[in-house]
């Protein structure tokens, strides 16, 4: 968390607020989050202009006019704000990027699992090489039930973990995998190689619809996530299975159960997910 819909909303907001802006100064208050932050101070970002913001999986890239890019990942608790200089720094804000128009890009992360790095090779819509091994985008034409089926038939592990494998398809995190499998009435514990082509087609179609709806709702706020303007994601109000263990299934009235799969809490209905 944040997952794909949340990253997409952050990216759209940043495109509106800092795209076209010129960097005036970089301040680093903490030596590192997931990776060191101090290299930002000597990266020569002053005078660079932001020419584009785009998403790949749960990463964002802010393309600079010199062909480099600022690569961002939000870990478990990353929050981005764009605010004026008059707003005091918060305790867990680790980086300020000042723009010549007085705005400040502020990166907060209480758990320090987030990432902000400068990478080459980001000109003209490209992404840095460190993202080369990522799978297809779930909102792209490349993503299909046939693609899932070809990968799943080689796997004996559970279907939920396969659906969340970023080497196959990116950005279907824990929340959205739970919701997708529930809508398709597929038990998350079922072996991936036991999922039929027809079911894979349903999974691909449903995952795409759920992600698009979550983007429309501004993402999902369970605990930490906030959009750039400070608002919370409203898709939490539409969750049907995630976090609802012990409650009644909205489809068949059985009691929703939970299990740990791949180190993550998984929620399912034993009555209608087979």
Coordinates of C-alpha atoms in Angstrom, one line a residue:
X1 CA 0.0 0.0 0.0
X2 CA -0.2 2.3 -1.9
X3 CA -1.1 0.0 -4.8
X4 CA -1.7 0.7 -8.5
X5 CA -4.8 2.9 -8.2
X6 CA -3.2 5.0 -5.5
X7 CA 0.0 5.4 -7.5
X8 CA -2.1 6.4 -10.6
X9 CA -3.9 9.0 -8.6
X10 CA -0.7 10.4 -7.1
X11 CA 0.8 10.6 -10.6
X12 CA -2.2 12.4 -12.1
X13 CA -2.1 14.9 -9.2
X14 CA 1.6 15.5 -9.7
X15 CA 1.2 16.0 -13.4
X16 CA -1.3 18.8 -12.7
X17 CA 0.7 20.4 -9.9
X18 CA 4.5 20.2 -10.8
X19 CA 4.7 19.2 -14.5
X20 CA 6.4 22.1 -16.3
X21 CA 7.9 23.3 -13.0
X22 CA 11.6 24.1 -12.6
X23 CA 13.5 22.8 -9.6
X24 CA 15.2 25.5 -7.5
X25 CA 16.6 23.6 -4.5
X26 CA 16.6 20.1 -3.0
X27 CA 16.6 19.6 0.8
X28 CA 17.2 16.2 2.4
X29 CA 16.4 15.8 6.1
X30 CA 17.0 12.0 6.5
X31 CA 20.0 10.0 5.2
X32 CA 17.9 7.2 3.7
X33 CA 14.5 5.6 3.3
X34 CA 14.6 2.3 1.5
X35 CA 17.7 3.5 -0.3
X36 CA 20.0 6.5 0.4
X37 CA 18.6 10.0 -0.1
X38 CA 21.8 12.0 0.2
X39 CA 22.7 11.5 -3.5
X40 CA 19.8 13.8 -4.3
X41 CA 21.7 16.7 -2.9
X42 CA 24.6 16.3 -5.4
X43 CA 22.6 15.1 -8.4
X44 CA 22.5 18.6 -10.0
X45 CA 18.7 18.8 -10.0
X46 CA 18.7 22.5 -9.6
X47 CA 17.5 24.2 -12.9
X48 CA 16.0 20.9 -14.3
X49 CA 12.4 21.1 -15.5
X50 CA 9.8 18.4 -15.0
X51 CA 8.5 17.5 -18.4
X52 CA 6.3 14.5 -17.6
X53 CA 4.9 12.3 -14.8
X54 CA 4.1 8.6 -15.6
X55 CA 3.4 5.4 -13.8
X56 CA 4.9 1.9 -14.2
X57 CA 3.4 -0.7 -11.9
X58 CA 3.4 1.1 -8.5
X59 CA 6.3 3.3 -9.4
X60 CA 6.2 6.8 -10.7
X61 CA 8.8 8.6 -12.9
X62 CA 9.1 12.3 -13.1
X63 CA 10.9 12.9 -16.3
X64 CA 13.5 15.7 -16.3
X65 CA 14.4 17.8 -19.3
X66 CA 17.9 16.4 -19.3
X67 CA 16.7 12.8 -19.9
X68 CA 17.0 11.7 -16.3
X69 CA 14.1 10.8 -14.1
X70 CA 13.0 10.9 -10.5
X71 CA 11.9 7.3 -9.6
X72 CA 9.4 7.1 -6.8
X73 CA 7.9 4.2 -4.9
X74 CA 5.7 4.7 -1.9
X75 CA 6.3 1.6 0.2
X76 CA 3.8 1.0 2.9
X77 CA 3.3 4.6 4.1
X78 CA 4.6 7.0 1.5
X79 CA 2.7 10.3 1.2
X80 CA 3.4 13.0 -1.4
X81 CA 2.2 16.6 -0.9
X82 CA 2.7 19.7 -3.0
X83 CA 2.4 22.7 -0.7
X84 CA 3.7 26.3 -0.4
X85 CA 6.8 27.2 1.6
X86 CA 4.7 28.6 4.4
X87 CA 3.6 25.1 5.6
X88 CA 6.0 23.9 8.4
X89 CA 7.9 20.6 7.8
X90 CA 6.2 17.6 9.4
X91 CA 8.2 15.1 11.5
X92 CA 8.4 12.3 8.9
X93 CA 8.9 14.5 5.8
X94 CA 12.3 13.4 4.5
X95 CA 12.8 15.3 1.2
X96 CA 11.7 18.7 0.0
X97 CA 12.1 19.6 -3.7
X98 CA 11.5 23.4 -4.1
X99 CA 10.3 24.8 -7.4
X100 CA 10.8 28.3 -8.7
X101 CA 7.1 29.1 -8.4
X102 CA 7.2 28.6 -4.6
X103 CA 5.7 25.1 -4.5
X104 CA 7.4 22.4 -2.6
X105 CA 7.2 18.7 -3.4
X106 CA 7.3 17.0 0.0
X107 CA 7.9 13.3 0.6
X108 CA 6.7 11.8 3.9
X109 CA 7.1 8.2 5.0
X110 CA 6.7 7.2 8.6
X111 CA 8.1 3.6 8.0
X112 CA 10.9 4.7 5.6
X113 CA 10.1 1.9 3.1
X114 CA 9.6 4.4 0.2
X115 CA 12.1 5.2 -2.5
X116 CA 13.2 8.4 -4.3
X117 CA 16.1 8.1 -6.7
X118 CA 17.6 9.8 -9.8
X119 CA 18.0 7.5 -12.8
X120 CA 19.2 7.9 -16.4
X121 CA 17.4 6.7 -19.5
X122 CA 14.0 8.3 -18.9
X123 CA 13.8 10.6 -22.0
X124 CA 10.8 10.4 -24.4
X125 CA 8.6 8.3 -22.2
X126 CA 11.2 5.6 -21.3
X127 CA 11.5 4.0 -17.9
X128 CA 14.7 3.3 -16.0
X129 CA 16.4 -0.1 -16.6
X130 CA 15.7 -1.2 -13.1
X131 CA 12.0 -1.7 -14.1
X132 CA 12.8 -3.8 -17.2
X133 CA 11.7 -7.2 -15.6
X134 CA 8.2 -6.1 -14.6
X135 CA 5.3 -7.8 -16.2
X136 CA 2.5 -6.4 -18.2
X137 CA 0.3 -3.5 -17.1
X138 CA -3.2 -4.7 -16.1
X139 CA -4.9 -1.8 -17.9
X140 CA -3.0 -2.4 -21.2
X141 CA -4.1 -4.4 -24.2
X142 CA -1.3 -6.9 -23.5
X143 CA -3.1 -8.1 -20.4
X144 CA -5.5 -10.9 -21.1
X145 CA -7.0 -14.1 -19.8
X146 CA -4.8 -16.1 -22.2
X147 CA -1.7 -14.5 -20.8
X148 CA -2.7 -15.4 -17.3
X149 CA -3.6 -19.0 -18.3
X150 CA -0.2 -19.5 -20.0
X151 CA 1.6 -18.5 -16.8
X152 CA -0.8 -20.1 -14.4
X153 CA -0.7 -23.6 -16.0
X154 CA 3.0 -23.8 -15.0
X155 CA 2.4 -23.0 -11.3
X156 CA 1.2 -25.3 -8.6
X157 CA 1.1 -22.5 -5.9
X158 CA -2.0 -20.7 -5.0
X159 CA -3.8 -18.5 -7.6
X160 CA -3.8 -15.4 -5.4
X161 CA 0.0 -15.3 -5.2
X162 CA 0.2 -15.9 -9.0
X163 CA -2.2 -13.1 -9.6
X164 CA 0.0 -10.8 -7.5
X165 CA 3.3 -11.8 -9.2
X166 CA 4.7 -8.6 -10.7
X167 CA 6.7 -10.7 -13.2
X168 CA 3.4 -11.7 -14.8
X169 CA 1.2 -8.6 -14.3
X170 CA 2.0 -5.6 -12.2
X171 CA 0.0 -3.7 -9.7
X172 CA -2.6 -6.1 -8.6
X173 CA -1.8 -5.9 -4.9
X174 CA -3.3 -7.6 -2.0
X175 CA -6.5 -5.6 -1.7
X176 CA -7.4 -5.8 -5.4
X177 CA -6.4 -9.5 -5.7
X178 CA -8.8 -10.3 -2.8
X179 CA -11.6 -8.3 -4.5
X180 CA -11.0 -9.8 -7.9
X181 CA -11.0 -13.4 -6.7
X182 CA -14.2 -12.8 -4.8
X183 CA -16.0 -11.3 -7.8
X184 CA -14.9 -14.3 -9.8
X185 CA -16.0 -16.8 -7.1
X186 CA -12.5 -18.3 -7.1
X187 CA -10.9 -19.6 -3.8
X188 CA -7.6 -17.8 -3.4
X189 CA -6.1 -21.0 -2.1
X190 CA -6.8 -22.9 -5.3
X191 CA -3.7 -24.0 -7.3
X192 CA -3.0 -21.7 -10.2
X193 CA -2.7 -24.5 -12.6
X194 CA -6.3 -25.6 -11.7
X195 CA -7.8 -22.3 -13.0
X196 CA -9.4 -22.7 -16.4
X197 CA -8.9 -20.5 -19.4
X198 CA -12.5 -19.3 -19.0
X199 CA -11.8 -18.3 -15.4
X200 CA -8.6 -16.6 -16.4
X201 CA -10.5 -14.5 -18.9
X202 CA -12.9 -13.6 -16.1
X203 CA -10.1 -12.7 -13.8
X204 CA -8.4 -10.4 -16.3
X205 CA -11.6 -8.6 -17.1
X206 CA -12.7 -8.3 -13.5
X207 CA -9.2 -7.1 -12.3
X208 CA -9.2 -4.4 -15.0
X209 CA -12.7 -3.2 -14.0
X210 CA -11.9 -3.1 -10.3
X211 CA -8.7 -1.2 -10.8
X212 CA -10.4 1.3 -13.0
X213 CA -13.2 1.8 -10.5
X214 CA -10.6 2.2 -7.7
X215 CA -8.8 4.8 -9.7
X216 CA -12.1 6.6 -10.2
X217 CA -12.7 6.6 -6.5
X218 CA -9.3 8.0 -5.7
X219 CA -7.8 4.7 -4.5
X220 CA -8.4 2.9 -1.2
X221 CA -7.4 4.2 2.2
X222 CA -7.1 1.5 4.8
X223 CA -4.7 3.3 7.1
X224 CA -1.9 5.4 5.7
X225 CA -2.7 6.3 2.1
X226 CA -3.6 9.9 1.3
X227 CA -3.8 11.6 -2.1
X228 CA -1.6 14.6 -2.9
X229 CA -4.4 17.0 -1.8
X230 CA -4.8 15.2 1.5
X231 CA -8.0 13.4 0.6
X232 CA -8.5 9.7 1.3
X233 CA -9.4 7.0 -1.2
X234 CA -13.1 6.3 -1.3
X235 CA -12.9 2.8 -2.8
X236 CA -12.7 1.5 0.7
X237 CA -16.4 2.0 0.9
X238 CA -16.9 -0.5 -1.9
X239 CA -14.8 -3.4 -0.6
X240 CA -16.8 -6.6 -0.5
X241 CA -14.3 -9.1 1.0
X242 CA -11.0 -7.4 2.0
X243 CA -10.8 -7.0 5.8
X244 CA -14.3 -8.4 6.4
X245 CA -13.5 -11.7 8.0
X246 CA -16.2 -12.8 10.5
X247 CA -18.8 -10.8 8.6
X248 CA -21.6 -12.2 6.3
X249 CA -20.8 -12.7 2.7
X250 CA -22.8 -10.2 0.6
X251 CA -23.4 -12.9 -2.0
X252 CA -24.3 -16.1 -0.2
X253 CA -24.6 -15.2 3.5
X254 CA -21.8 -17.5 4.6
X255 CA -19.2 -16.2 7.1
X256 CA -16.1 -14.7 5.5
X257 CA -12.9 -16.4 6.5
X258 CA -9.2 -15.3 6.4
X259 CA -5.9 -17.2 5.8
X260 CA -2.3 -16.2 5.4
X261 CA -1.0 -16.7 1.9
X262 CA 2.4 -15.6 0.9
X263 CA 2.8 -13.7 4.1
X264 CA -0.4 -11.6 3.5
X265 CA -3.9 -11.7 4.9
X266 CA -6.3 -13.2 2.4
X267 CA -10.1 -13.1 2.7
X268 CA -12.5 -15.4 1.1
X269 CA -16.0 -16.8 1.4
X270 CA -16.0 -20.6 2.0
X271 CA -19.6 -20.7 0.7
X272 CA -19.2 -19.3 -2.8
X273 CA -15.5 -19.2 -3.7
X274 CA -14.5 -22.6 -5.0

